[in-house]
Coordinates of C-alpha atoms and ligand atoms in Angstrom, one line a residue:
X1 CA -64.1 37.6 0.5
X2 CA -63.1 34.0 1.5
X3 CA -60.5 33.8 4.1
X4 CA -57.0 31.9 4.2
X5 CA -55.0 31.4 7.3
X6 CA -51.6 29.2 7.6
X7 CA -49.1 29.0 10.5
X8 CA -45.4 28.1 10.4
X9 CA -43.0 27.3 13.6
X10 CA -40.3 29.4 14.2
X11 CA -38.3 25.7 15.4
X12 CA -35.7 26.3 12.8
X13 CA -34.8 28.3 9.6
X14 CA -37.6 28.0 6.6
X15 CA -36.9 25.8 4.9
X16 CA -37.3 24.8 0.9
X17 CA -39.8 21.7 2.1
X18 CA -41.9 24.3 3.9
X19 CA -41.4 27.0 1.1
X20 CA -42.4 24.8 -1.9
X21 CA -44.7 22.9 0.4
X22 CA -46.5 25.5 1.9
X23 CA -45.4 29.4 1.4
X24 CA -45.6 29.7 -2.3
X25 CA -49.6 28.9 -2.2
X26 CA -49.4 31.4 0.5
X27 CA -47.7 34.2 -1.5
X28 CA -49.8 33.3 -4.7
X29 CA -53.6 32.9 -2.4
X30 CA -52.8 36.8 -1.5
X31 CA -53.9 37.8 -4.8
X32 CA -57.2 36.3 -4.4
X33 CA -58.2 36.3 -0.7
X34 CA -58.4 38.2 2.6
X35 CA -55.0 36.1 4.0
X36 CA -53.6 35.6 7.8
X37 CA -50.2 34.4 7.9
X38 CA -48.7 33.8 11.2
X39 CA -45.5 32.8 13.1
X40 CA -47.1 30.3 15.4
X41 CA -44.3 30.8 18.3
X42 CA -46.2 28.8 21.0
X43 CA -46.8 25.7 18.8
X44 CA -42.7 25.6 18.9
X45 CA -42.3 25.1 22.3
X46 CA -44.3 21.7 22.2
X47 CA -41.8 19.4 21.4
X48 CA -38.5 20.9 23.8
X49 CA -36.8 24.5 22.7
X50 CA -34.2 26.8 23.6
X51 CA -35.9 29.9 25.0
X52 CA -32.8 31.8 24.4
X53 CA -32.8 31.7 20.6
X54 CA -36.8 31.5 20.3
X55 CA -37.3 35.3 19.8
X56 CA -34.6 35.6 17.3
X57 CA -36.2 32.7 15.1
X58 CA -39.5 34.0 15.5
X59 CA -38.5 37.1 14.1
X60 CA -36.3 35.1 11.2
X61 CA -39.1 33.2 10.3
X62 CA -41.3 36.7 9.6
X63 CA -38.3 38.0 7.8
X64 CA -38.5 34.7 5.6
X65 CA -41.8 34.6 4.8
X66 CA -41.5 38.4 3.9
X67 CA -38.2 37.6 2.0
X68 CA -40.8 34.7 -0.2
X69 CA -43.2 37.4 -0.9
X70 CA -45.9 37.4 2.1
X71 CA -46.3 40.8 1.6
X72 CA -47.5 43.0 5.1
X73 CA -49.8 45.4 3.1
X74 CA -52.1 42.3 1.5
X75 CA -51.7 40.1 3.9
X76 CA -52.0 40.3 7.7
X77 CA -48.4 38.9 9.1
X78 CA -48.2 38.5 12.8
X79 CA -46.6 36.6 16.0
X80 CA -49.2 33.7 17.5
X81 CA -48.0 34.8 21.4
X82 CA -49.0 38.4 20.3
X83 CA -52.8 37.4 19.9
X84 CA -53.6 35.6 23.1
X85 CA -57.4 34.5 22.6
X86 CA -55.1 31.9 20.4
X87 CA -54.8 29.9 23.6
X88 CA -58.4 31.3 24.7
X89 CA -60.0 29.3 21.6
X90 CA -57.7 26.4 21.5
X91 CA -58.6 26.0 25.4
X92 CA -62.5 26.3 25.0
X93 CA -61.9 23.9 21.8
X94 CA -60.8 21.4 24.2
X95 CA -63.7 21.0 26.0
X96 CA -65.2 19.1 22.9
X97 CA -62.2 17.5 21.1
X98 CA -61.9 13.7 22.2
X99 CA -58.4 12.6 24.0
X100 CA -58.4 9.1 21.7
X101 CA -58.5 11.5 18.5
X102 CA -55.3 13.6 19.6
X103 CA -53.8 10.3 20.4
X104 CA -54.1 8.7 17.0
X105 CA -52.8 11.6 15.2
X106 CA -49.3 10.2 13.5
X107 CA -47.2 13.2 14.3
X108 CA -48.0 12.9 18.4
X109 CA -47.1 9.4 17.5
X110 CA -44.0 10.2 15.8
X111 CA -42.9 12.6 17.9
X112 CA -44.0 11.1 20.8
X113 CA -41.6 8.8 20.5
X114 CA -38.2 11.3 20.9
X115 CA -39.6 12.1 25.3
X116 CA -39.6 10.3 28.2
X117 CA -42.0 11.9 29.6
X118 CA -44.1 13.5 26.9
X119 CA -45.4 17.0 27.4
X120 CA -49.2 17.3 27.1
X121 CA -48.6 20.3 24.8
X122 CA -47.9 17.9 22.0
X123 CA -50.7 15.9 22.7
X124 CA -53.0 19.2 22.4
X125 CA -50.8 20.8 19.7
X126 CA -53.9 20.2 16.7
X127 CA -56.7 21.6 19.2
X128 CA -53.8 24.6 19.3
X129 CA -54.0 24.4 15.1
X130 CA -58.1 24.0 15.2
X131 CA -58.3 27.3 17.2
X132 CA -55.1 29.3 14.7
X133 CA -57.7 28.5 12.2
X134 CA -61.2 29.0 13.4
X135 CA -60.2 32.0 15.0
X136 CA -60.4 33.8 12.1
X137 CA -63.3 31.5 10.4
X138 CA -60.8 30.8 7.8
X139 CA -62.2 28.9 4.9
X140 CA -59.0 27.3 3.2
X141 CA -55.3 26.7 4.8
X142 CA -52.4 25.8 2.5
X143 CA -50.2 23.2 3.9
X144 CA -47.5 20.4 3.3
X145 CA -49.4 16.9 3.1
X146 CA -47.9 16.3 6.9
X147 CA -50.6 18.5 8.3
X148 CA -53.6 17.4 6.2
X149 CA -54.6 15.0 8.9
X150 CA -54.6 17.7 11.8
X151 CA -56.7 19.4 9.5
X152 CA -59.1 17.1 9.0
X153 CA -59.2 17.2 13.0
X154 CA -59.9 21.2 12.6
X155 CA -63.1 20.1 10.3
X156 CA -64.1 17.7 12.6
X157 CA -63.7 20.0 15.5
X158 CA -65.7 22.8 13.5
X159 CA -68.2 20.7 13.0
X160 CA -68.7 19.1 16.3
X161 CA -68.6 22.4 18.1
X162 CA -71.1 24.1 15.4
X163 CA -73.5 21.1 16.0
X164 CA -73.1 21.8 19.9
X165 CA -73.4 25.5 20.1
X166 CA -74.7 26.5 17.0
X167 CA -77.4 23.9 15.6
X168 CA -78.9 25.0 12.0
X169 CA -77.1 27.8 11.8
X170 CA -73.1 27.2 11.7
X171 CA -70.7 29.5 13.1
X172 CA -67.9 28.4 11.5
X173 CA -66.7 27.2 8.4
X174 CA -65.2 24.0 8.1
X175 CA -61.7 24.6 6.5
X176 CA -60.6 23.3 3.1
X177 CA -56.8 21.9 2.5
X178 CA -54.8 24.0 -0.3
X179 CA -51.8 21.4 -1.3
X180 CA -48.7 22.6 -3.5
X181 CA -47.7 20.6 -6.0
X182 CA -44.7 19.6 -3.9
X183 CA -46.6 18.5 -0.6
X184 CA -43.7 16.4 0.4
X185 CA -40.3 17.2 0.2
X186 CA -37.8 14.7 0.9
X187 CA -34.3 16.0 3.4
X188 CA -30.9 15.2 2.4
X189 CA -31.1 12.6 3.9
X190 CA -33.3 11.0 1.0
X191 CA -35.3 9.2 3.8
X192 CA -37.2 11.4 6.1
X193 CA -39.6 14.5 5.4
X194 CA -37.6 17.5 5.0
X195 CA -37.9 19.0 8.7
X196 CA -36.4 21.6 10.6
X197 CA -35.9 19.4 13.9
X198 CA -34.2 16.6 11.8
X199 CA -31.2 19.0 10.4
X200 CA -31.9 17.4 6.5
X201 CA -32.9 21.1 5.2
X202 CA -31.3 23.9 3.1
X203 CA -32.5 27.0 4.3
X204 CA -34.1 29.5 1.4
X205 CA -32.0 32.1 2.7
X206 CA -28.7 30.8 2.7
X207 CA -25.5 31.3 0.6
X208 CA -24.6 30.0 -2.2
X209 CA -21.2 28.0 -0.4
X210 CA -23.7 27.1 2.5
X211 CA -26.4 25.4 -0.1
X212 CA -23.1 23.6 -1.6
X213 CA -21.7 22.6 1.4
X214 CA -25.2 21.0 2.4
X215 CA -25.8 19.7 -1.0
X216 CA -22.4 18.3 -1.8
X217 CA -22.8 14.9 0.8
X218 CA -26.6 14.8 -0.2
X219 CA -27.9 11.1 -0.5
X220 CA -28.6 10.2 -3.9
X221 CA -29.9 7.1 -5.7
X222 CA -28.5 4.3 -3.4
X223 CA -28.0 1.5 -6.0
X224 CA -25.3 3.9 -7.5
X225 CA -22.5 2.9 -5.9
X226 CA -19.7 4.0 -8.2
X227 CA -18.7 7.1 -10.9
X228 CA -19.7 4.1 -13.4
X229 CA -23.1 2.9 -12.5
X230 CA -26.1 4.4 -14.2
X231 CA -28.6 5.6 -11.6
X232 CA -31.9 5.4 -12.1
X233 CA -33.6 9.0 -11.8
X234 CA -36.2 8.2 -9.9
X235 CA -35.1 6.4 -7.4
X236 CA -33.1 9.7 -6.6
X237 CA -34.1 12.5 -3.8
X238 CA -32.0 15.1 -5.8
X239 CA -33.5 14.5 -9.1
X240 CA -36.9 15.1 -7.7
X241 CA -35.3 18.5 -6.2
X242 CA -34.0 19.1 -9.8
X243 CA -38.0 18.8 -10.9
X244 CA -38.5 22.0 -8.4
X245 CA -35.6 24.0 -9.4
X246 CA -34.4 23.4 -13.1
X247 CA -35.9 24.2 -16.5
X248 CA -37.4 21.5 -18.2
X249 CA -34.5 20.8 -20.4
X250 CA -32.3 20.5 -17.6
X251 CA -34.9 17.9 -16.0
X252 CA -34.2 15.9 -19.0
X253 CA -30.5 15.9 -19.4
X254 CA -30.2 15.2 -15.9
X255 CA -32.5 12.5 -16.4
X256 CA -30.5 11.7 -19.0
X257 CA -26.9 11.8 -18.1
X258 CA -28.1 9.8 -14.9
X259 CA -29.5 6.8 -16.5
X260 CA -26.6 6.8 -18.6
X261 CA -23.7 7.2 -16.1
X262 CA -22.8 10.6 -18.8
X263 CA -22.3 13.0 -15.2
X264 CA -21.5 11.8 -11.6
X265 CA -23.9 12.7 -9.0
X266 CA -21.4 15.2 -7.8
X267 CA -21.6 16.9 -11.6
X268 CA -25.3 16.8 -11.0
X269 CA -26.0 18.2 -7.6
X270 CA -23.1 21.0 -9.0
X271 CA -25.9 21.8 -11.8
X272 CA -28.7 21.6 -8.6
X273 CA -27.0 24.1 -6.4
X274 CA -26.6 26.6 -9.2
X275 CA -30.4 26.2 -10.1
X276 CA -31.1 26.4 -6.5
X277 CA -29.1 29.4 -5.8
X278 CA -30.0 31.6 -8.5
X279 CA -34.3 30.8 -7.6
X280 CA -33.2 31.5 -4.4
X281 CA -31.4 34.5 -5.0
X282 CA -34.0 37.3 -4.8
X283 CA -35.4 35.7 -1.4
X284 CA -31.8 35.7 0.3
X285 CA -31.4 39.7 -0.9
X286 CA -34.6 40.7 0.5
X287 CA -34.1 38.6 3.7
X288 CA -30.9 41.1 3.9
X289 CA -32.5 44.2 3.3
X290 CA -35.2 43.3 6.0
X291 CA -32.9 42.2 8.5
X292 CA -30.7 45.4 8.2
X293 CA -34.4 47.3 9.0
X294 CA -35.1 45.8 12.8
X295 CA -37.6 48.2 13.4
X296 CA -39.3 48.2 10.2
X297 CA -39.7 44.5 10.9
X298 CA -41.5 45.2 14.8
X299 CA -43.8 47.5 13.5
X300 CA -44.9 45.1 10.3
X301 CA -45.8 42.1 13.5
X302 CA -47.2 45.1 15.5
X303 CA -49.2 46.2 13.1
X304 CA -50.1 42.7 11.9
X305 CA -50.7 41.7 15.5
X306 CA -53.4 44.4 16.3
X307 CA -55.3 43.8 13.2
X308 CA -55.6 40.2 14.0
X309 CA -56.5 40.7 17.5
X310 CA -59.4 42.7 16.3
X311 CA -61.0 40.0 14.2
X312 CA -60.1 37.1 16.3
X313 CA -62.2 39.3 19.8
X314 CA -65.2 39.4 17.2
X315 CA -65.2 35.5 17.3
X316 CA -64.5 35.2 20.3
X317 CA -67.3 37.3 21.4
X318 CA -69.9 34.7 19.1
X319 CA -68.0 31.7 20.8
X320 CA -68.3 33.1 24.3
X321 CA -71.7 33.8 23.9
X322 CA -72.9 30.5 22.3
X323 CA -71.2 28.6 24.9
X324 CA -73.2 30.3 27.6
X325 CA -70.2 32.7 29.4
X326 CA -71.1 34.9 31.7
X327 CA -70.3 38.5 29.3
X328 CA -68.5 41.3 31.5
X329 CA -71.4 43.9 30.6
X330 CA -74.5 41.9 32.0
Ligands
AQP1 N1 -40.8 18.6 3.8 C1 -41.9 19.3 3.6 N2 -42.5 19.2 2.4 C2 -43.6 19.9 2.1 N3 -44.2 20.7 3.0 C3 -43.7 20.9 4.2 N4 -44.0 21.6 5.3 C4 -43.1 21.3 6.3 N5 -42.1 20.5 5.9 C5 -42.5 20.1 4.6 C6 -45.1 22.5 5.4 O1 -44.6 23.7 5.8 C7 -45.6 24.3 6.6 C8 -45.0 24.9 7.9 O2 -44.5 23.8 8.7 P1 -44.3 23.9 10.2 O3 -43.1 24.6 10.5 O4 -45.5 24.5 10.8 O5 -44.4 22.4 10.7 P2 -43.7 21.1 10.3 O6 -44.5 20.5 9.2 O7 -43.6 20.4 11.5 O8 -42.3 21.6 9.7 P3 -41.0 21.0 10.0 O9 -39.9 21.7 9.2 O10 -41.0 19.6 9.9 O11 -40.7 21.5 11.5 P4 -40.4 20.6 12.8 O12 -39.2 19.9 12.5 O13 -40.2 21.7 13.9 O14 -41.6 19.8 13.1 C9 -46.7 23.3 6.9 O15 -47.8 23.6 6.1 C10 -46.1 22.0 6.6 O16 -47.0 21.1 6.1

């Protein structure tokens, strides 16, 4: 059976961007395929971190993806730090991946940008993805469009080190891109991508005053400057949120009562949150019922945990050996 991994930071709370963006491929691929999802803990401390809240969001973060249907008993759900030949692989990877390819990558770029001095981790951070993913030999990884270029760098890495190590007979697969049919979600902020180190989210587990409270001074179309001005739907970050949450029907009044100046944006993003809160309903109850159950939740990573780290020693055994190590029993 084909394999899926994805990975998902534990830098904030999920998010919708990351849930329609990424986890609802992940939730729907377990039907079809042998999945890995992971909580990739040591990716998050690349770009600056509070260690004291780090294993409380790592832990969030599982209950989220659990709360959005990643369920433990199809899928294998675990904690990055708890598998370490994820550093193992992402090392040996680097002995093959070329410094002027991490350093054109846009995110480095991007995020480059907010240090002083920037830490190498961030430089190395898609070697880190190439190895979350080859580890496992997965064949496809759904993910937002942001990381479809570090993913081409994970093909490229396959295929360098299979050419190396393993001429004419590749060891591993060279990974394939799932993409939602939301692969970029705007923030509130109606400018930048929805991201949990920019503050522009709505969490999927929040309540119904804290999604109002965030929606309420949401940017909207800025050529509407008054009650009276139509707007022009498209032009709008909220409308395209509407496309996500509201029935057809509603799409079309909105679109509607927009272009027409009929509602306000406030009477629109009013219609918004009570679409968004009632999808988001079931995920916030379960994200309850999990949290109440600490110890349920450990054992789920544990177990999750153990099962990766038995696959990901097989390929680290058929790496090792390909690259010429030394193995402990010769
Ligand atoms: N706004 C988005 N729209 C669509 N997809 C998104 N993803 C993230 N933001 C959006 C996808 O969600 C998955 C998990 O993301 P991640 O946490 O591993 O990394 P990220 O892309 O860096 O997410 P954030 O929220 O922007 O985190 P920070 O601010 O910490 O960098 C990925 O598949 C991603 O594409």
């Amino acid at each position: 059976m084909a394999r899926v991994f994805s990975g998902i930071q534990p830098s904030g709370e999920l998010h919708i961007g990351n849930w329609l963006g990424m986890v609802r491929s992940a939730v729907a691929l377990q039907d079809q395929f042998e999945c890995l999802y992971c909580v990739v803990d040591q990716h998050a401390i690349t770009g600056g971190y509070d260690p004291g809240t780090l294993a409380d969001r790592t832990r969030q973060m599982a209950i989220g993806l659990m709360a959005a249907g990643i369920d433990p008993s199809r899928s294998i759900l675990y904690v990055q730090s708890h598998v370490p030949a994820h550093a193992t692989l992402s090392w040996l990877l680097m002995s093959i991946t070329p410094l002027g390819e991490l350093e054109r990558m846009t995110q480095y770029k991007d995020k480059a940008q907010r240090f002083e001095s920037v830490p190498t981790g961030l430089l190395t951070y898609p070697v880190l993805m190439a190895a979350d993913i080859l580890l496992y030999r997965a064949d496809r990884v759904p993910v937002g469009e942001d990381q479809v270029q570090h993913l081409e760098l994970s093909r490229e890495i396959a295929r360098k080190w299979n050419s190396e190590f393993s001429p004419g007979a590749p060891f591993f697969p060279e990974p394939q891109a799932i993409l939602s049919g939301a692969k970029r979600i705007v923030g509130l902020d109606g400018q930048a991508k929805m991201s949990k180190s920019l503050g522009n989210t709505i969490g999927v587990t929040e309540s119904p005053d804290q999604i109002w409270e965030k929606l309420r001074p949401a940017m909207t179309d800025p050529a509407r400057k008054t009650r009276k001005d139509p707007g022009t739907p498209e032009l709008c970050n909220l409308y395209a949120l509407h496309r996500h949450f509201s029935p057809e029907a509603t799409v079309a009044e909105v679109a509607t009562k927009c272009r027409t100046a009929g509602w306000g944006c406030l009477e629109c993003k009013r219609v918004l949150a009570d679409q968004m809160v009632a999808t988001l309903a079931p995920l916030r109850q379960k994200s309850l019922e999990l949290s109440a159950r600490p110890d349920d939740v450990t054992a789920i990573l544990a177990d999750g945990a153990a099962k990766a780290r038995r696959l990901a020693a097989e390929t680290l055994v058929g790496v090792t050996e390909r690259m010429g190590f030394l193995p402990e029993d010769r």
